[in-house]
Short mmCIF file of C-alpha atoms and ligand atoms in Angstrom, two decimals:
data_model
loop_
_atom_site.label_atom_id
_atom_site.label_comp_id
_atom_site.label_asym_id
_atom_site.label_seq_id
_atom_site.Cartn_x
_atom_site.Cartn_y
_atom_site.Cartn_z
CA MET K 1338 -35.05 3.72 58.69
CA GLU K 1339 -31.69 2.84 57.20
CA GLN K 1340 -32.02 4.26 53.71
CA ASP K 1341 -32.54 7.95 53.18
CA ASP K 1342 -36.26 8.11 53.82
CA THR K 1343 -36.01 11.42 55.61
CA LYS K 1344 -38.15 13.24 52.97
CA LEU K 1345 -40.97 10.80 53.67
CA GLN K 1346 -41.37 12.51 57.04
CA PHE K 1347 -42.66 15.77 55.54
CA ASP K 1348 -45.86 16.62 53.64
CA PRO K 1349 -45.70 18.54 50.33
CA HIS K 1350 -45.80 21.84 52.30
CA GLY K 1351 -42.75 20.88 54.39
CA ASN K 1352 -44.75 20.13 57.56
CA LEU K 1353 -43.80 17.20 59.73
CA ARG K 1354 -46.23 14.40 58.87
CA HIS K 1355 -44.49 11.25 60.14
CA LEU K 1356 -41.80 11.08 62.81
CA LEU K 1357 -39.59 8.17 61.80
CA SER K 1358 -36.12 9.37 62.71
CA LEU K 1359 -34.36 12.49 63.95
CA ARG K 1360 -32.19 12.39 60.81
CA GLY K 1361 -33.43 15.09 58.48
CA LEU K 1362 -34.92 17.25 61.25
CA ASP K 1363 -32.93 20.49 61.37
CA ALA K 1364 -31.92 22.46 64.48
CA LYS K 1365 -34.82 24.90 64.00
CA LEU K 1366 -37.44 22.14 64.04
CA LEU K 1367 -35.79 20.32 66.97
CA THR K 1368 -35.70 23.59 68.92
CA GLU K 1369 -39.36 24.33 68.15
CA LEU K 1370 -40.40 20.86 69.35
CA LEU K 1371 -38.42 21.29 72.59
CA ASP K 1372 -39.89 24.77 73.12
CA ASP K 1373 -43.39 23.35 72.58
CA ALA K 1374 -42.66 20.53 75.03
CA GLU K 1375 -41.51 23.04 77.67
CA ARG K 1376 -44.95 24.65 77.49
CA TYR K 1377 -46.56 21.36 78.54
CA LEU K 1378 -44.45 21.03 81.69
CA THR K 1379 -46.04 22.03 84.98
CA THR K 1380 -44.54 22.24 88.46
CA PRO K 1381 -44.47 19.01 90.51
CA GLY K 1382 -47.81 18.50 92.28
CA ALA K 1383 -49.70 20.81 89.90
CA LEU K 1384 -52.26 19.35 87.51
CA PRO K 1385 -50.73 18.28 84.18
CA ALA K 1386 -51.23 20.51 81.14
CA ARG K 1387 -54.32 19.69 79.07
CA ASN K 1388 -56.09 21.01 76.02
CA GLN K 1389 -58.43 19.77 73.30
CA SER K 1390 -56.15 20.29 70.30
CA LEU K 1391 -56.60 16.66 69.20
CA ALA K 1392 -60.31 16.35 70.04
CA GLY K 1393 -61.96 14.06 67.50
CA ARG K 1394 -58.65 12.46 66.44
CA THR K 1395 -57.81 8.83 67.22
CA ILE K 1396 -54.35 7.58 68.11
CA GLY K 1397 -53.48 3.88 67.86
CA ASN K 1398 -50.61 2.64 70.04
CA LEU K 1399 -49.20 -0.44 68.30
CA PHE K 1400 -46.41 -1.84 70.42
CA PHE K 1401 -45.05 -5.09 69.00
CA GLU K 1402 -42.24 -5.05 71.60
CA PRO K 1403 -42.57 -4.48 75.37
CA SER K 1404 -42.68 -0.93 76.72
CA THR K 1405 -43.58 0.88 79.92
CA ARG K 1406 -42.44 4.50 79.48
CA THR K 1407 -43.02 5.11 75.77
CA ARG K 1408 -46.40 3.44 75.56
CA ALA K 1409 -47.73 5.00 78.80
CA SER K 1410 -46.50 8.44 77.84
CA PHE K 1411 -47.99 8.33 74.32
CA ASP K 1412 -51.25 7.19 75.93
CA LEU K 1413 -51.22 10.05 78.45
CA ALA K 1414 -50.03 12.58 75.87
CA GLY K 1415 -52.86 11.72 73.51
CA ARG K 1416 -55.52 11.84 76.24
CA ARG K 1417 -54.20 15.12 77.62
CA LEU K 1418 -54.66 16.61 74.13
CA GLY K 1419 -58.24 15.34 73.97
CA ALA K 1420 -57.71 12.46 71.51
CA ASP K 1421 -59.27 8.99 71.67
CA VAL K 1422 -56.44 6.53 72.32
CA LEU K 1423 -56.51 2.89 71.32
CA ASN K 1424 -53.89 0.65 72.94
CA LEU K 1425 -53.59 -2.52 70.89
CA ASP K 1426 -52.64 -5.45 73.07
CA VAL K 1427 -50.04 -7.14 70.94
CA ASN K 1428 -50.18 -10.42 72.82
CA THR K 1429 -53.86 -10.79 72.02
CA SER K 1430 -53.87 -9.03 68.63
CA SER K 1431 -54.47 -10.93 65.41
CA ARG K 1432 -50.79 -10.57 64.46
CA LYS K 1433 -50.35 -13.54 66.78
CA LYS K 1434 -52.59 -15.47 64.36
CA GLY K 1435 -50.39 -14.53 61.42
CA GLU K 1436 -52.09 -11.32 60.25
CA SER K 1437 -49.62 -9.14 58.35
CA ILE K 1438 -48.62 -5.75 59.72
CA LEU K 1439 -50.28 -4.05 56.74
CA ASP K 1440 -53.57 -5.88 57.26
CA THR K 1441 -53.47 -4.76 60.90
CA ILE K 1442 -52.84 -1.17 59.73
CA TYR K 1443 -55.63 -1.27 57.10
CA THR K 1444 -58.01 -2.60 59.78
CA LEU K 1445 -57.21 0.32 62.08
CA GLU K 1446 -57.46 2.80 59.19
CA ALA K 1447 -60.99 1.51 58.57
CA MET K 1448 -61.79 2.48 62.18
CA HIS K 1449 -60.59 6.05 61.52
CA VAL K 1450 -57.32 5.83 63.40
CA ASP K 1451 -55.43 9.01 62.39
CA VAL K 1452 -52.07 8.47 64.07
CA MET K 1453 -50.29 5.11 64.34
CA VAL K 1454 -47.62 4.96 67.07
CA VAL K 1455 -45.47 1.94 66.24
CA ARG K 1456 -42.82 -0.01 68.13
CA ASP K 1457 -41.39 -3.01 66.34
CA ALA K 1458 -38.26 -5.16 66.44
CA GLY K 1459 -37.87 -5.05 62.65
CA ASP K 1460 -35.64 -2.57 60.80
CA GLY K 1461 -37.64 -0.22 58.61
CA VAL K 1462 -41.12 -1.17 59.86
CA PRO K 1463 -42.30 2.39 60.72
CA ALA K 1464 -41.13 3.70 57.31
CA TYR K 1465 -42.77 0.72 55.57
CA ILE K 1466 -46.06 1.53 57.28
CA ALA K 1467 -45.67 5.25 56.49
CA ARG K 1468 -45.26 4.43 52.79
CA ASN K 1469 -48.43 2.35 52.81
CA VAL K 1470 -50.95 4.33 54.89
CA LYS K 1471 -53.61 6.59 53.39
CA ASP K 1472 -52.79 10.26 52.93
CA HIS K 1473 -54.60 11.38 56.10
CA VAL K 1474 -52.70 9.00 58.44
CA SER K 1475 -49.45 9.81 60.28
CA VAL K 1476 -46.94 7.32 61.68
CA LEU K 1477 -44.77 7.93 64.74
CA ASN K 1478 -41.81 5.67 65.45
CA ALA K 1479 -41.88 4.58 69.11
CA GLY K 1480 -38.74 2.41 68.89
CA GLU K 1481 -37.40 0.56 65.85
CA SER K 1482 -34.95 -2.30 66.29
CA ASP K 1483 -31.48 -0.85 66.97
CA VAL K 1484 -32.12 1.90 64.43
CA SER K 1485 -34.18 4.74 65.84
CA HIS K 1486 -36.20 5.99 68.82
CA PRO K 1487 -36.89 9.60 67.87
CA THR K 1488 -39.15 10.70 70.74
CA GLN K 1489 -36.59 9.28 73.19
CA GLY K 1490 -33.94 11.35 71.39
CA LEU K 1491 -36.11 14.46 71.76
CA LEU K 1492 -36.74 13.92 75.47
CA ASP K 1493 -33.04 13.31 76.04
CA LEU K 1494 -32.22 16.50 74.14
CA LEU K 1495 -34.75 18.46 76.21
CA THR K 1496 -33.32 17.07 79.47
CA ILE K 1497 -29.79 18.04 78.41
CA ARG K 1498 -30.93 21.51 77.30
CA GLN K 1499 -32.59 22.08 80.69
CA HIS K 1500 -29.21 21.40 82.30
CA ASN K 1501 -27.20 23.52 79.86
CA PRO K 1502 -28.51 24.93 76.57
CA ASP K 1503 -24.98 25.66 75.30
CA PHE K 1504 -24.69 22.43 73.28
CA LYS K 1505 -21.49 23.58 71.54
CA ASN K 1506 -19.61 23.52 74.84
CA LEU K 1507 -20.97 20.24 76.18
CA VAL K 1508 -19.19 16.90 76.52
CA VAL K 1509 -21.72 14.07 76.43
CA ALA K 1510 -20.70 10.48 77.24
CA ILE K 1511 -23.07 7.64 76.35
CA VAL K 1512 -21.94 4.47 78.12
CA GLY K 1513 -22.91 0.85 77.60
CA ASP K 1514 -24.22 -1.29 74.76
CA ILE K 1515 -23.95 1.31 72.03
CA GLN K 1516 -23.94 -1.28 69.22
CA HIS K 1517 -27.54 -2.39 69.82
CA SER K 1518 -28.98 0.89 71.07
CA ARG K 1519 -31.62 2.87 69.16
CA VAL K 1520 -31.53 5.34 72.06
CA ALA K 1521 -27.85 6.09 71.39
CA ARG K 1522 -28.54 6.47 67.64
CA SER K 1523 -31.34 9.00 68.09
CA ALA K 1524 -29.54 10.91 70.84
CA SER K 1525 -26.43 11.08 68.66
CA GLU K 1526 -28.40 12.34 65.64
CA ALA K 1527 -30.09 15.05 67.70
CA LEU K 1528 -26.90 16.12 69.50
CA GLN K 1529 -24.87 16.32 66.28
CA THR K 1530 -27.59 18.46 64.68
CA MET K 1531 -27.44 20.80 67.68
CA GLY K 1532 -23.64 21.03 67.31
CA VAL K 1533 -22.63 19.22 70.52
CA GLY K 1534 -19.05 19.95 71.60
CA GLU K 1535 -17.99 16.33 71.98
CA LEU K 1536 -19.92 13.07 71.90
CA ARG K 1537 -18.17 10.02 73.38
CA LEU K 1538 -19.51 6.50 72.97
CA VAL K 1539 -18.07 4.31 75.71
CA SER K 1540 -18.43 0.53 75.61
CA PRO K 1541 -16.54 -2.74 75.83
CA PRO K 1542 -15.04 -3.60 72.41
CA ALA K 1543 -17.63 -6.38 71.94
CA LEU K 1544 -20.45 -3.80 72.16
CA ALA K 1545 -18.75 -0.98 70.26
CA PRO K 1546 -20.77 0.53 67.41
CA ASP K 1547 -20.13 0.69 63.69
CA PRO K 1548 -18.51 4.17 63.43
CA GLU K 1549 -20.43 4.87 60.20
CA ARG K 1550 -23.66 4.83 62.20
CA PHE K 1551 -22.34 7.57 64.51
CA PRO K 1552 -20.60 10.17 62.37
CA GLY K 1553 -18.63 12.71 64.41
CA ALA K 1554 -18.63 10.69 67.65
CA ARG K 1555 -15.51 9.50 69.47
CA ILE K 1556 -15.52 5.77 70.27
CA VAL K 1557 -13.82 4.97 73.59
CA ASP K 1558 -13.33 1.69 75.48
CA ASN K 1559 -11.85 3.03 78.70
CA ILE K 1560 -14.47 4.35 81.12
CA VAL K 1561 -12.17 6.87 82.81
CA ASP K 1562 -11.23 8.39 79.44
CA GLY K 1563 -14.89 8.37 78.52
CA LEU K 1564 -16.14 10.12 81.66
CA ARG K 1565 -13.33 12.67 82.05
CA ASP K 1566 -14.83 16.18 82.37
CA ALA K 1567 -18.17 15.03 80.97
CA ASP K 1568 -21.16 17.36 81.47
CA VAL K 1569 -23.67 14.61 80.71
CA VAL K 1570 -23.38 10.85 81.27
CA MET K 1571 -26.03 8.56 79.85
CA ALA K 1572 -25.96 4.89 80.93
CA LEU K 1573 -27.50 2.26 78.66
CA ARG K 1574 -28.84 -1.23 79.31
CA ILE K 1575 -27.26 -4.26 77.60
CA GLN K 1576 -29.87 -5.06 74.92
CA ARG K 1577 -29.80 -8.84 75.41
CA GLU K 1578 -32.88 -9.25 73.21
CA ARG K 1579 -30.85 -7.97 70.25
CA ILE K 1580 -27.54 -9.77 70.94
CA GLY K 1581 -27.20 -13.13 69.22
CA ASN K 1582 -23.90 -14.05 70.80
CA LEU K 1583 -22.66 -12.78 74.18
CA ASP K 1584 -19.05 -13.90 73.49
CA GLY K 1585 -16.65 -11.17 74.53
CA VAL K 1586 -19.25 -9.35 76.64
CA PRO K 1587 -17.98 -9.17 80.25
CA GLY K 1588 -19.96 -11.00 82.95
CA ILE K 1589 -22.11 -8.92 85.31
CA ASP K 1590 -19.51 -8.20 88.02
CA GLU K 1591 -16.76 -7.37 85.54
CA TYR K 1592 -19.17 -5.27 83.46
CA PHE K 1593 -20.28 -3.22 86.48
CA ALA K 1594 -16.68 -2.67 87.59
CA LYS K 1595 -15.43 -1.66 84.14
CA TYR K 1596 -18.44 -0.11 82.39
CA GLY K 1597 -21.07 0.52 85.05
CA ILE K 1598 -21.51 4.12 86.24
CA HIS K 1599 -20.66 4.16 89.95
CA HIS K 1600 -19.47 6.51 92.67
CA GLU K 1601 -15.79 5.83 91.93
CA ASN K 1602 -15.70 6.52 88.21
CA ILE K 1603 -18.27 9.36 88.16
CA LYS K 1604 -15.66 11.45 90.04
CA HIS K 1605 -13.90 11.89 86.70
CA ALA K 1606 -16.88 13.74 85.24
CA LYS K 1607 -17.63 17.42 85.98
CA ALA K 1608 -18.85 18.12 89.53
CA ASP K 1609 -22.26 19.22 88.20
CA VAL K 1610 -22.63 16.29 85.77
CA ILE K 1611 -26.14 15.03 85.08
CA ILE K 1612 -26.71 11.27 85.00
CA MET K 1613 -29.26 9.94 82.53
CA HIS K 1614 -30.75 6.55 81.71
CA PRO K 1615 -33.59 5.90 79.23
CA GLY K 1616 -34.93 2.97 81.27
CA PRO K 1617 -35.65 0.20 81.86
CA MET K 1618 -32.67 0.24 84.22
CA ASN K 1619 -30.63 -2.66 85.62
CA ARG K 1620 -29.26 -1.41 88.93
CA GLY K 1621 -25.89 -2.89 89.78
CA ILE K 1622 -25.09 -3.67 86.13
CA GLU K 1623 -24.96 -0.45 84.08
CA ILE K 1624 -25.57 1.94 86.99
CA GLU K 1625 -25.17 1.97 90.78
CA GLY K 1626 -28.61 2.25 92.38
CA THR K 1627 -27.70 5.07 94.76
CA LEU K 1628 -26.38 7.14 91.84
CA ALA K 1629 -29.61 6.56 89.91
CA ASP K 1630 -31.53 7.89 92.95
CA GLY K 1631 -29.00 10.59 93.84
CA PRO K 1632 -28.88 14.35 93.34
CA ARG K 1633 -27.07 14.25 89.99
CA SER K 1634 -29.65 11.89 88.47
CA VAL K 1635 -32.24 13.30 86.03
CA ILE K 1636 -33.77 9.92 85.22
CA THR K 1637 -37.28 10.70 86.50
CA LYS K 1638 -37.06 14.13 84.82
CA GLN K 1639 -36.48 12.29 81.54
CA VAL K 1640 -39.73 10.39 82.11
CA THR K 1641 -41.66 13.60 82.84
CA ASN K 1642 -40.14 15.23 79.76
CA GLY K 1643 -41.19 12.20 77.73
CA VAL K 1644 -44.88 12.99 78.16
CA ALA K 1645 -44.32 16.67 77.27
CA VAL K 1646 -42.25 15.82 74.18
CA ARG K 1647 -44.88 13.36 72.94
CA MET K 1648 -47.58 15.99 73.48
CA ALA K 1649 -45.50 18.43 71.43
CA VAL K 1650 -45.07 15.94 68.58
CA LEU K 1651 -48.75 14.93 68.59
CA ASN K 1652 -49.85 18.56 68.72
CA ARG K 1653 -47.68 19.39 65.72
CA ILE K 1654 -49.06 16.46 63.75
CA GLY K 1655 -52.59 17.56 64.74
CA LYS K 1656 -51.92 21.09 63.43
CA MET K 1657 -50.64 19.64 60.14
CA MET K 1658 -53.85 17.56 59.88
CA GLY K 1659 -56.01 20.61 60.67
CA ALA K 1660 -54.29 22.66 57.97
CA ARG K 1661 -55.17 20.19 55.22
N1 CP V 1849 -36.93 4.23 77.17
C1 CP V 1849 -37.88 3.41 76.70
O1 CP V 1849 -38.12 3.32 75.49
O2 CP V 1849 -38.52 2.71 77.68
P1 CP V 1849 -39.70 1.67 77.42
O3 CP V 1849 -39.11 0.48 76.73
O4 CP V 1849 -40.24 1.34 78.80
O5 CP V 1849 -40.73 2.34 76.55
#
């Protein structure tokens, strides 16, 4: 969603109808979604939260790019709220035979799918679908090119808030391939809305972002400067599927030494730093495996939070549908 389509996300009464981007969602709405997500969290080993708030609704998961976490958590979130969930297998869907995205959408609409959860490699695809669906259908962006991954941004925000809710005094360092990362974009949008103290984007120059896409962030190419006194460090994967030319990108050993998060450089962060990664993770490239599994890591907590956040978003959309 590059152009200002933020209004498209709300119905005429100001209720969230589509979730396409975290741009345009104010701090009040972000906070309400995180508070709702907290209510879906249960203690480890306890049964997961369940209710029937989406009973009778149908959710279609349309993933035109690979996914483990996002797809599985939307599936679980929908089922735990009592919805029917349809997981379209992209490799065997009729898009492989040349069917257009809109014809796929119209086909699912005819089967009474109420919520379309869409992941696609193309810029603007979720907003394009949102502009073309019938009035009773909602669209949730589950990862759009290098542009937006709003539910990932929400789960990252929740994980950071659980560590320290005082956003204004936090230093957050996002490290890795910022240029091609929708995760960094959505996290940055959410953190800036919450008034984060300092957001640093740390990457080799060849993977540095366009500053206009990250207003208010500090772009850094030295890892020690980037990690110094950080409260939160988020490592990112190199998005090879979105990089046309790897010229200037360090090889694996050099990358790990200079831009990987490891026991030597993490010493520059605060002693109680949390270490995040959206997954999928490449151990020994962007993060040292023992750090990913260590006491400062909140990576599996992010995954748990992902189900709760998606339940919160789906529940809110369900309430909007019920109020019509
Ligand atoms: N973080 C994330 O989007 O992971 P998946 O690609 O596995 O969904």
